[in-house]
Amino acid sequence: MLSLLPIRDQLGVRPGRLFIGGRWLDWSYDRFDQVHPATNEVMTHLAEAGPRGVDLAVAAARQAFDEGPWPHMRAQDRKRMLQPIVERIRAAEEEIAKLQTLDNGIPYTFSRNARVSPKAAADIFDHFLGWIDKLGGDTLPVFSSASNMQYMTFRDPVGVVAAILPWNGPVMTFAMKVAPALACGCTVVVKPSELANLAVLRLAQIIAESDLPPGVFNIVTGGAETGTALSSHPGVDKVTFTGSPVVGEKIMVASAPTMKRLSLELGGKSAALVFPDTRSVEATAHSLMGLCSTFLSGQVCSTPTRAVVHRSIMDEFLHHAAEQVKKVRFGDPFDPATTSAPIISRRQQARILGYIESGRQEGADLRFGGGTPGGDLAHGNWIHPALFANVRNDMRIAQEEIFGPVLSVIPFETEEEAIRIANDSAFGLAGCVYTTDVSRAFRVSRAIRSGSIGVNGFASVPNAPFGGVKRSGLGREGGWATVEAFTELKAINFNLDA
Ligand code: NAD
């Protein structure tokens, strides 16, 4: 039977510690287990920082921000101090990728090479370090003869940042939050998901070994209680959060009394609109079914989980989607033949199976999948990728984020109808348009209400904005948009008549 304990031991996984104020702390208070989703074996135990650990970490970050050199450091000095982190992540890519696979079961090939890889994290650090000596403001023209005021603007670091991470892309989301925070001169307290700590703790070790002043970077581990303590802490100026809309709402409420700045990257129910003139129905069906069935098995916020397909190509699309699923392989996430991740927890597995049942009961046509494998695989949280045809957009499987290997296929006749279906959603994170008609690609992309749209494919990169409208969140991550989100614009005017 599959066991991941040998590779865990080979990687030297140890019980987790907290990094606060420039020191690693063994935590003798509460602890919790991290369990692997492919086998349900305990990987290690970690510190539950709770309010006590959060107080210590925020105090250290506060002191480093209010009294330390970090926010005022010369651009070149700050850049030099952070630069080695990029190379150290690159040097540890293989180890970090293995730890990420031990965290959440993502097949190692994807953990090593895909957009959630340590390589992508190093690229994200590299990108944001490039902004350090470009964090400029404006010098404005004197407005009128009524007053002789010369205005200048500056970008100040936003302050102490709480970075709360999800389990599904821990390495990439760590980089997407920590790199801009440090580049902009903020201090930071990171909290990884209770389900995925190992790779993030290794990244934390790399940062701990750099020359950052104590308290600039801190990490606390723990679950909802620790997250709540951190996101409501009066010493925190900004929360940057990636996770579910339900927790996003709680964070908004908890942030209100002190008006914390917020970046919220939340869930999605993105639509892929497939027109009859798509370059290849086969390639499109393989791509969309593949996003739901391989990699993280549909447990990705931007996955287009609604395929809105023109009726004239529906049968062909369904045929090729079924062919794609034959390539799916479950099992040892370190075996290169394994294509797909297990579902992150037993609880989430049961939730997904509940959605599949609701699709059946609401009258959608389950073409394949939806069951759980037996034998040795029964020890892990697997679900056979499912495809529902003849879905109506008002069904729960079309409206709610399932976060699992389920593709809902919705037919359409006209372009207007396709756009209306795409926009009839509480979410607005991403989406795709598949067509070879440039005018249509432009029209439809502009008409869909979402943070981003891919024409004939989708990929996120560090220098482009990513984020959502509606219940998919607030703000954007990537490029200049992030710099704005981690800085406060300050205006200073000089009275030229004084
Ligand atoms: P989650 O909301 O359950 O947990 C995310 C983090 O919030 C964890 O660290 C958790 O410990 C913490 N948390 C839990 N309760 C909290 C509270 N009350 N206050 C503060 N923190 C709290 O999400 P998850 O299951 O880890 O991730 C899946 C979700 O994340 C999906 O909805 C997915 O769409 C979304 N996601 C979005 C993006 C994006 O970029 N938009 C990327 C990845 C994942």
Coordinates of C-alpha atoms and ligand atoms in Angstrom, one line a residue:
M1 CA 0.0 0.0 0.0
L2 CA 1.2 3.5 -0.8
S3 CA 3.0 5.3 2.0
L4 CA 4.6 8.7 1.9
L5 CA 6.4 8.3 5.2
P6 CA 9.7 7.2 3.5
I7 CA 9.9 10.3 1.4
R8 CA 8.9 12.4 4.3
D9 CA 11.8 11.0 6.3
Q10 CA 14.1 11.3 3.4
L11 CA 13.3 15.0 3.2
G12 CA 14.0 15.4 6.9
V13 CA 10.5 16.8 7.7
R14 CA 10.5 18.0 11.4
P15 CA 7.8 19.3 13.7
G16 CA 7.0 22.9 12.8
R17 CA 8.3 25.9 14.6
L18 CA 7.3 29.6 14.5
F19 CA 9.7 32.3 13.3
I20 CA 9.2 35.5 15.2
G21 CA 11.4 38.5 15.7
G22 CA 14.3 36.9 13.9
R23 CA 14.3 33.7 16.0
W24 CA 12.8 30.2 15.5
L25 CA 10.6 29.3 18.5
D26 CA 9.7 25.7 19.5
W27 CA 6.1 26.1 20.6
S28 CA 5.2 24.2 23.7
Y29 CA 1.5 25.3 23.6
D30 CA -1.1 23.8 21.3
R31 CA -0.1 21.7 18.2
F32 CA -1.9 20.1 15.3
D33 CA -1.3 17.4 12.7
Q34 CA -0.9 17.9 9.0
V35 CA -2.4 14.9 7.1
H36 CA -1.5 13.9 3.6
P37 CA -4.6 13.7 1.3
A38 CA -3.3 10.7 -0.8
T39 CA -2.9 8.4 2.2
N40 CA -4.3 10.2 5.2
E41 CA -1.0 9.6 7.0
V42 CA 0.3 12.2 9.4
M43 CA 3.2 14.1 7.9
T44 CA 4.2 16.0 11.0
H45 CA 2.8 18.2 13.8
L46 CA 2.8 22.0 13.8
A47 CA 2.5 24.8 16.2
E48 CA -1.0 26.3 16.7
A49 CA 0.2 29.9 17.3
G50 CA -3.2 31.1 18.5
P51 CA -3.7 34.6 19.8
R52 CA -0.6 34.4 22.0
G53 CA 1.7 33.6 19.1
V54 CA 0.0 36.1 16.9
D55 CA 0.5 38.9 19.5
L56 CA 4.2 38.1 19.6
A57 CA 4.6 38.1 15.8
V58 CA 2.6 41.3 15.3
A59 CA 4.5 43.0 18.1
A60 CA 7.8 42.0 16.4
A61 CA 6.6 43.2 12.9
R62 CA 5.2 46.4 14.4
Q63 CA 8.5 47.2 16.1
A64 CA 10.5 46.5 13.0
F65 CA 8.2 48.8 11.0
D66 CA 7.8 51.6 13.5
E67 CA 11.4 51.7 14.9
G68 CA 13.6 49.7 12.5
P69 CA 15.5 50.7 9.4
W70 CA 13.5 48.6 7.0
P71 CA 10.8 51.0 5.7
H72 CA 13.3 53.8 5.2
M73 CA 16.2 51.8 3.7
R74 CA 17.7 53.1 0.5
A75 CA 16.3 51.3 -2.5
Q76 CA 19.6 49.7 -3.5
D77 CA 20.3 48.4 0.0
R78 CA 16.9 46.9 0.3
K79 CA 17.2 45.3 -3.1
R80 CA 20.7 43.9 -2.3
M81 CA 19.4 42.4 0.9
L82 CA 16.5 40.6 -0.8
Q83 CA 18.3 39.6 -4.0
P84 CA 19.9 36.4 -2.6
I85 CA 16.4 35.0 -1.8
V86 CA 15.7 34.6 -5.5
E87 CA 18.8 32.4 -6.1
R88 CA 18.3 30.5 -2.8
I89 CA 14.8 29.6 -3.9
R90 CA 16.1 28.5 -7.3
A91 CA 18.8 26.4 -5.6
A92 CA 16.2 24.6 -3.5
E93 CA 13.6 24.2 -6.2
E94 CA 13.6 20.4 -6.1
E95 CA 13.3 20.1 -2.3
I96 CA 10.5 22.8 -2.1
A97 CA 8.6 21.2 -4.9
K98 CA 8.8 17.8 -3.1
L99 CA 7.6 19.4 0.1
Q100 CA 4.7 21.0 -1.7
T101 CA 3.7 17.5 -3.0
L102 CA 3.9 16.3 0.6
D103 CA 1.7 19.2 1.6
N104 CA -1.3 18.9 -0.8
G105 CA -0.7 15.9 -3.0
I106 CA -0.2 17.8 -6.2
P107 CA 1.7 15.5 -8.6
Y108 CA 5.4 16.2 -8.3
T109 CA 5.8 16.9 -12.0
F110 CA 3.3 19.8 -11.7
S111 CA 4.7 20.9 -8.3
R112 CA 8.2 21.2 -10.0
N113 CA 7.2 22.8 -13.3
A114 CA 3.7 24.4 -13.3
R115 CA 2.7 27.9 -12.4
V116 CA 2.5 26.9 -8.7
S117 CA 6.2 25.8 -8.7
P118 CA 9.2 27.1 -6.8
K119 CA 10.5 28.3 -10.1
A120 CA 7.4 30.4 -10.5
A121 CA 7.9 31.7 -6.9
A122 CA 11.5 32.7 -7.7
D123 CA 10.3 34.5 -10.8
I124 CA 7.7 36.4 -8.7
F125 CA 10.4 37.5 -6.2
D126 CA 12.6 38.5 -9.1
H127 CA 9.8 40.6 -10.6
F128 CA 8.9 42.4 -7.4
L129 CA 12.5 43.2 -6.5
G130 CA 12.6 45.1 -9.8
W131 CA 10.1 47.6 -8.5
I132 CA 12.1 48.6 -5.4
D133 CA 14.0 51.4 -7.1
K134 CA 10.9 52.5 -9.1
L135 CA 8.5 53.2 -6.3
G136 CA 8.1 56.8 -7.3
G137 CA 5.4 59.4 -7.0
D138 CA 4.5 62.4 -9.1
T139 CA 5.4 66.1 -9.2
L140 CA 2.2 67.9 -10.1
P141 CA 1.8 71.2 -12.0
V142 CA 0.8 74.1 -9.7
F143 CA -3.0 74.1 -10.1
S144 CA -4.0 77.8 -10.2
S145 CA -3.0 81.3 -9.2
A146 CA -5.3 81.1 -6.2
S147 CA -2.5 79.4 -4.2
N148 CA 1.1 78.8 -5.0
M149 CA 1.3 75.2 -3.9
Q150 CA 3.7 72.7 -5.3
Y151 CA 2.4 69.1 -4.8
M152 CA 4.5 66.0 -4.8
T153 CA 3.4 62.4 -4.1
F154 CA 5.3 59.6 -2.5
R155 CA 4.6 55.8 -2.1
D156 CA 5.0 54.8 1.6
P157 CA 4.9 51.2 2.6
V158 CA 1.4 50.3 3.9
G159 CA 2.8 49.0 7.3
V160 CA 2.5 45.6 9.0
V161 CA 1.0 43.1 6.5
A162 CA -0.8 39.9 7.5
A163 CA -0.5 37.4 4.7
I164 CA -3.0 34.5 5.0
L165 CA -2.5 31.6 2.5
P166 CA -4.6 28.8 1.1
W167 CA -3.6 25.2 0.8
N168 CA -3.8 24.8 -3.0
G169 CA -0.8 26.9 -4.2
P170 CA 1.2 27.6 -1.0
V171 CA 4.5 28.3 -2.7
M172 CA 3.1 30.6 -5.4
T173 CA 0.8 32.5 -3.0
F174 CA 3.6 32.9 -0.4
A175 CA 5.7 34.6 -3.1
M176 CA 2.7 36.7 -4.4
K177 CA 2.3 38.2 -1.0
V178 CA 5.7 38.2 0.7
A179 CA 7.7 39.5 -2.3
P180 CA 5.7 42.7 -2.8
A181 CA 5.3 43.3 0.9
L182 CA 9.1 43.2 1.4
A183 CA 9.9 45.0 -1.8
C184 CA 7.6 47.9 -0.8
G185 CA 9.3 48.2 2.7
C186 CA 6.5 46.6 4.7
T187 CA 7.0 44.1 7.5
V188 CA 5.0 40.9 7.3
V189 CA 3.4 38.1 9.3
V190 CA 2.6 35.0 7.2
K191 CA 0.1 32.4 8.1
P192 CA 0.0 29.3 5.8
S193 CA -3.0 27.1 5.6
E194 CA -3.2 24.5 8.4
L195 CA -3.4 21.9 5.5
A196 CA -0.1 22.9 3.8
N197 CA 2.8 24.1 5.9
L198 CA 5.9 22.2 4.8
A199 CA 7.0 24.0 1.6
V200 CA 6.1 27.4 3.1
L201 CA 8.2 26.7 6.2
R202 CA 11.1 25.9 3.9
L203 CA 10.7 29.2 2.1
A204 CA 10.5 30.9 5.5
Q205 CA 13.8 29.2 6.3
I206 CA 15.4 30.8 3.2
I207 CA 14.1 34.2 4.2
A208 CA 15.2 33.6 7.9
E209 CA 18.7 32.9 6.6
S210 CA 18.9 36.3 4.8
D211 CA 20.1 39.5 6.4
L212 CA 16.7 41.0 7.0
P213 CA 16.4 43.0 10.3
P214 CA 14.6 41.0 13.0
G215 CA 10.9 41.3 12.9
V216 CA 10.7 42.2 9.2
F217 CA 9.5 38.7 8.3
N218 CA 7.6 36.4 10.7
I219 CA 5.6 33.2 10.3
V220 CA 2.9 31.8 12.5
T221 CA 1.2 28.5 11.8
G222 CA -2.3 27.4 12.8
G223 CA -5.9 27.2 11.7
A224 CA -9.0 29.5 11.8
E225 CA -8.4 30.7 15.4
T226 CA -4.9 31.8 14.5
G227 CA -6.2 33.4 11.2
T228 CA -8.9 35.2 13.1
A229 CA -6.4 36.5 15.7
L230 CA -4.2 37.8 12.9
S231 CA -6.8 39.4 10.6
S232 CA -8.5 41.2 13.5
H233 CA -5.3 42.3 15.3
P234 CA -5.2 46.1 15.8
G235 CA -1.4 46.1 15.1
V236 CA -2.0 44.9 11.5
D237 CA -2.4 47.6 8.8
K238 CA -3.2 45.4 5.9
V239 CA -4.5 41.8 5.3
T240 CA -3.6 40.1 2.0
F241 CA -5.7 36.9 1.9
T242 CA -6.2 34.1 -0.6
G243 CA -8.9 31.7 0.2
S244 CA -12.6 31.1 0.3
P245 CA -15.3 33.8 -0.1
V246 CA -16.8 32.8 3.3
V247 CA -13.5 33.5 5.1
G248 CA -13.0 36.6 2.9
E249 CA -16.2 38.0 4.3
K250 CA -15.2 37.3 7.9
I251 CA -11.9 39.1 7.2
M252 CA -13.7 42.1 5.8
V253 CA -15.8 42.3 9.0
A254 CA -12.8 41.8 11.3
S255 CA -10.8 44.4 9.5
A256 CA -13.5 47.1 9.7
P257 CA -12.9 48.5 13.2
T258 CA -9.3 49.5 12.3
M259 CA -9.9 50.1 8.6
K260 CA -7.3 47.6 7.5
R261 CA -6.3 47.7 3.8
L262 CA -7.5 44.5 2.1
S263 CA -6.5 42.4 -0.8
L264 CA -8.8 39.4 -1.2
E265 CA -8.2 36.7 -3.8
L266 CA -11.3 34.5 -3.4
G267 CA -13.2 31.8 -5.3
G268 CA -14.5 31.5 -8.8
K269 CA -17.0 29.8 -11.0
S270 CA -15.4 30.9 -14.3
A271 CA -17.0 30.2 -17.7
A272 CA -15.2 29.1 -20.8
L273 CA -17.2 30.1 -23.9
V274 CA -16.6 27.6 -26.8
F275 CA -17.8 28.9 -30.2
P276 CA -18.2 26.7 -33.2
D277 CA -15.2 28.4 -34.9
T278 CA -12.8 27.3 -32.1
R279 CA -9.5 26.2 -33.7
S280 CA -10.0 22.6 -32.5
V281 CA -13.0 21.2 -30.6
E282 CA -10.8 18.3 -29.6
A283 CA -8.0 20.5 -28.1
T284 CA -10.5 22.7 -26.4
A285 CA -12.4 19.8 -24.8
H286 CA -9.1 18.2 -23.7
S287 CA -7.9 21.5 -22.2
L288 CA -11.1 22.2 -20.3
M289 CA -11.6 18.7 -19.0
G290 CA -7.9 18.5 -18.3
L291 CA -8.1 21.5 -16.0
C292 CA -10.8 19.8 -14.0
S293 CA -9.3 16.3 -14.0
T294 CA -5.5 16.6 -13.8
F295 CA -3.0 18.9 -11.9
L296 CA -4.9 19.9 -8.7
S297 CA -8.1 18.1 -9.9
G298 CA -10.1 21.2 -10.3
Q299 CA -9.0 22.6 -6.9
V300 CA -7.9 25.9 -8.5
C301 CA -9.7 29.2 -8.2
S302 CA -9.3 30.2 -11.8
T303 CA -10.4 26.9 -13.4
P304 CA -13.2 27.4 -15.8
T305 CA -15.7 24.9 -14.3
R306 CA -18.5 26.0 -16.5
A307 CA -18.0 25.0 -20.2
V308 CA -20.5 27.0 -22.1
V309 CA -20.6 25.2 -25.5
H310 CA -22.4 26.0 -28.7
R311 CA -25.1 23.3 -29.4
S312 CA -23.7 22.6 -32.9
I313 CA -20.4 21.2 -31.5
M314 CA -21.8 19.8 -28.3
D315 CA -21.6 16.1 -29.2
E316 CA -18.1 16.4 -30.5
F317 CA -17.1 18.3 -27.3
L318 CA -18.5 15.7 -25.0
H319 CA -16.9 12.9 -26.9
H320 CA -13.4 14.4 -26.7
A321 CA -13.9 15.3 -23.0
A322 CA -14.6 11.6 -22.3
E323 CA -11.5 10.7 -24.2
Q324 CA -9.4 13.1 -22.1
V325 CA -10.5 11.5 -18.9
K326 CA -9.1 8.1 -20.0
K327 CA -5.6 9.6 -19.5
V328 CA -6.2 10.3 -15.8
R329 CA -4.1 8.3 -13.4
F330 CA -4.4 8.4 -9.6
G331 CA -1.8 7.1 -7.1
D332 CA 1.6 8.0 -5.8
P333 CA 2.1 11.7 -6.3
F334 CA 5.8 11.2 -6.8
D335 CA 5.2 8.7 -9.7
P336 CA 5.6 10.6 -13.0
A337 CA 2.6 8.6 -14.4
T338 CA 0.3 10.1 -11.8
T339 CA -1.7 12.9 -13.4
S340 CA -4.0 14.2 -10.7
A341 CA -4.1 15.3 -7.1
P342 CA -6.3 13.8 -4.4
I343 CA -9.0 16.0 -2.8
I344 CA -7.5 17.9 0.1
S345 CA -9.5 16.4 2.9
R346 CA -12.2 13.8 3.7
R347 CA -14.5 16.7 4.5
Q348 CA -14.0 18.3 1.1
Q349 CA -14.3 14.9 -0.6
A350 CA -17.8 14.5 1.0
R351 CA -18.7 18.0 0.1
I352 CA -17.9 17.4 -3.6
L353 CA -19.8 14.1 -3.6
G354 CA -22.7 16.1 -2.2
Y355 CA -22.5 18.5 -5.2
I356 CA -22.4 15.6 -7.6
E357 CA -25.6 14.2 -6.0
S358 CA -27.3 17.6 -6.2
G359 CA -26.5 17.8 -9.9
R360 CA -28.2 14.5 -10.5
Q361 CA -31.2 15.5 -8.4
E362 CA -31.6 18.8 -10.3
G363 CA -31.7 16.9 -13.6
A364 CA -28.3 17.4 -15.1
D365 CA -26.9 14.5 -17.1
L366 CA -23.9 12.9 -15.4
R367 CA -22.0 11.5 -18.4
F368 CA -19.1 10.0 -16.4
G369 CA -17.2 10.0 -13.1
G370 CA -18.3 11.1 -9.7
G371 CA -17.4 7.9 -7.8
T372 CA -14.6 7.0 -5.5
P373 CA -12.0 4.3 -6.3
G374 CA -11.7 1.3 -4.1
G375 CA -8.7 -0.9 -3.2
D376 CA -5.5 0.8 -2.0
L377 CA -6.7 4.1 -3.4
A378 CA -9.6 4.1 -0.9
H379 CA -7.1 5.2 1.7
G380 CA -6.8 8.5 -0.1
N381 CA -9.4 11.2 -0.9
W382 CA -9.9 10.5 -4.6
I383 CA -12.9 11.2 -6.8
H384 CA -13.2 10.1 -10.4
P385 CA -13.5 13.4 -12.5
A386 CA -17.1 14.0 -13.4
L387 CA -18.8 15.7 -16.4
F388 CA -22.3 16.9 -16.3
A389 CA -24.0 17.7 -19.7
N390 CA -27.3 19.6 -20.2
V391 CA -26.6 21.8 -17.1
R392 CA -28.9 24.8 -16.6
N393 CA -27.1 27.8 -15.2
D394 CA -29.4 28.1 -12.3
M395 CA -28.4 24.7 -10.9
R396 CA -26.2 24.6 -7.8
I397 CA -23.4 22.8 -9.8
A398 CA -23.3 25.9 -12.1
Q399 CA -23.7 28.6 -9.4
E400 CA -21.5 27.4 -6.5
E401 CA -17.8 26.8 -6.3
I402 CA -17.4 23.1 -6.0
F403 CA -13.5 23.1 -5.8
G404 CA -13.1 19.7 -7.2
P405 CA -13.0 17.6 -10.4
V406 CA -16.4 18.5 -11.8
L407 CA -17.1 20.1 -15.2
S408 CA -20.6 21.5 -15.8
V409 CA -21.4 21.8 -19.6
I410 CA -24.1 24.3 -20.5
P411 CA -25.4 24.6 -24.1
F412 CA -26.0 27.9 -25.9
E413 CA -27.3 29.2 -29.3
T414 CA -26.3 32.8 -29.6
E415 CA -23.3 35.0 -28.6
E416 CA -25.6 37.1 -26.4
E417 CA -26.9 34.1 -24.6
A418 CA -23.4 32.8 -24.0
I419 CA -22.4 36.2 -22.5
R420 CA -25.5 36.3 -20.3
I421 CA -24.8 32.8 -19.0
A422 CA -21.2 33.7 -18.2
N423 CA -22.2 36.8 -16.3
D424 CA -25.1 35.2 -14.4
S425 CA -22.8 34.3 -11.5
A426 CA -22.0 35.6 -8.1
F427 CA -18.4 35.3 -9.0
G428 CA -16.1 37.0 -11.5
L429 CA -12.5 35.8 -11.3
A430 CA -11.4 34.5 -14.7
G431 CA -12.8 32.9 -17.9
C432 CA -11.9 32.0 -21.4
V433 CA -13.2 32.5 -24.9
Y434 CA -12.4 29.9 -27.6
T435 CA -12.9 31.3 -31.1
T436 CA -10.8 32.2 -34.2
D437 CA -12.9 35.3 -34.9
V438 CA -10.8 38.2 -33.6
S439 CA -13.8 40.6 -33.4
R440 CA -15.8 38.1 -31.5
A441 CA -12.9 37.4 -29.1
F442 CA -12.6 41.1 -28.4
R443 CA -16.4 41.7 -28.0
V444 CA -16.9 38.8 -25.8
S445 CA -13.8 39.3 -23.6
R446 CA -14.9 42.9 -23.0
A447 CA -18.5 41.9 -22.2
I448 CA -17.7 39.3 -19.5
R449 CA -17.5 40.7 -16.0
S450 CA -14.4 39.2 -14.5
G451 CA -10.9 40.2 -13.4
S452 CA -9.3 38.4 -16.3
I453 CA -10.2 36.5 -19.5
G454 CA -8.0 34.2 -21.7
V455 CA -8.6 34.1 -25.4
N456 CA -7.9 30.5 -26.5
G457 CA -6.1 29.7 -23.3
F458 CA -5.2 31.2 -19.9
A459 CA -2.1 31.6 -17.8
S460 CA -1.1 33.9 -15.0
V461 CA 2.2 35.7 -14.9
P462 CA 3.9 37.9 -12.2
N463 CA 3.7 41.1 -14.1
A464 CA 0.0 41.1 -15.1
P465 CA -2.9 41.8 -12.7
F466 CA -4.9 38.9 -11.4
G467 CA -8.0 39.1 -9.2
G468 CA -11.7 39.2 -9.2
V469 CA -14.9 41.2 -9.3
K470 CA -18.1 40.4 -7.3
R471 CA -17.6 37.6 -4.8
S472 CA -14.2 36.7 -6.3
G473 CA -12.5 39.4 -4.3
L474 CA -11.0 42.8 -3.9
G475 CA -7.9 44.2 -5.6
R476 CA -5.4 42.7 -8.0
E477 CA -2.1 40.8 -7.5
G478 CA 0.6 41.1 -10.2
G479 CA 2.7 44.0 -11.5
W480 CA 2.1 47.6 -10.6
A481 CA -1.4 46.8 -9.2
T482 CA 0.3 45.0 -6.3
V483 CA 2.7 47.8 -5.7
E484 CA -0.3 50.1 -5.3
A485 CA -1.9 47.7 -2.9
F486 CA 1.2 47.5 -0.6
T487 CA 1.8 51.2 -0.5
E488 CA -0.1 54.3 0.7
L489 CA 0.0 57.4 -1.5
K490 CA 1.1 60.4 0.4
A491 CA 0.8 64.0 -0.9
I492 CA 3.2 66.7 0.4
N493 CA 2.7 70.3 -0.7
F494 CA 5.2 73.1 -0.5
N495 CA 3.8 76.6 0.0
L496 CA 6.0 78.4 -2.5
D497 CA 5.0 81.9 -1.1
A498 CA 6.2 81.2 2.5
Ligands
NAD1 P1 -10.0 28.8 3.3 O1 -10.7 30.1 3.2 O2 -10.7 27.7 4.0 O3 -8.6 29.0 4.1 C1 -7.7 30.0 3.7 C2 -6.9 30.5 4.8 O4 -7.7 31.2 5.7 C3 -6.2 29.4 5.7 O5 -4.9 29.8 6.0 C4 -7.1 29.3 6.9 O6 -6.5 28.8 8.1 C5 -7.5 30.8 7.1 N1 -8.7 31.0 7.9 C6 -9.8 30.2 8.1 N2 -10.7 30.9 8.8 C7 -10.2 32.1 9.0 C8 -10.8 33.3 9.7 N3 -12.0 33.3 10.3 N4 -10.0 34.4 9.7 C9 -8.8 34.5 9.0 N5 -8.3 33.4 8.4 C10 -9.0 32.3 8.4 O7 -9.6 28.4 1.8 P2 -8.7 27.1 1.3 O8 -9.6 25.9 1.4 O9 -7.4 27.1 1.9 O10 -8.6 27.5 -0.3 C11 -9.6 27.3 -1.2 C12 -10.3 28.6 -1.5 O11 -9.3 29.5 -1.9 C13 -11.2 28.4 -2.7 O12 -12.4 29.2 -2.5 C14 -10.4 29.0 -3.9 O13 -11.1 29.5 -5.0 C15 -9.6 30.1 -3.2 N6 -8.4 30.5 -3.9 C16 -8.4 31.7 -4.6 C17 -7.3 32.1 -5.3 C18 -7.2 33.4 -6.0 O14 -6.2 33.8 -6.4 N7 -8.3 34.1 -6.2 C19 -6.2 31.2 -5.3 C20 -6.2 30.0 -4.6 C21 -7.3 29.7 -3.9

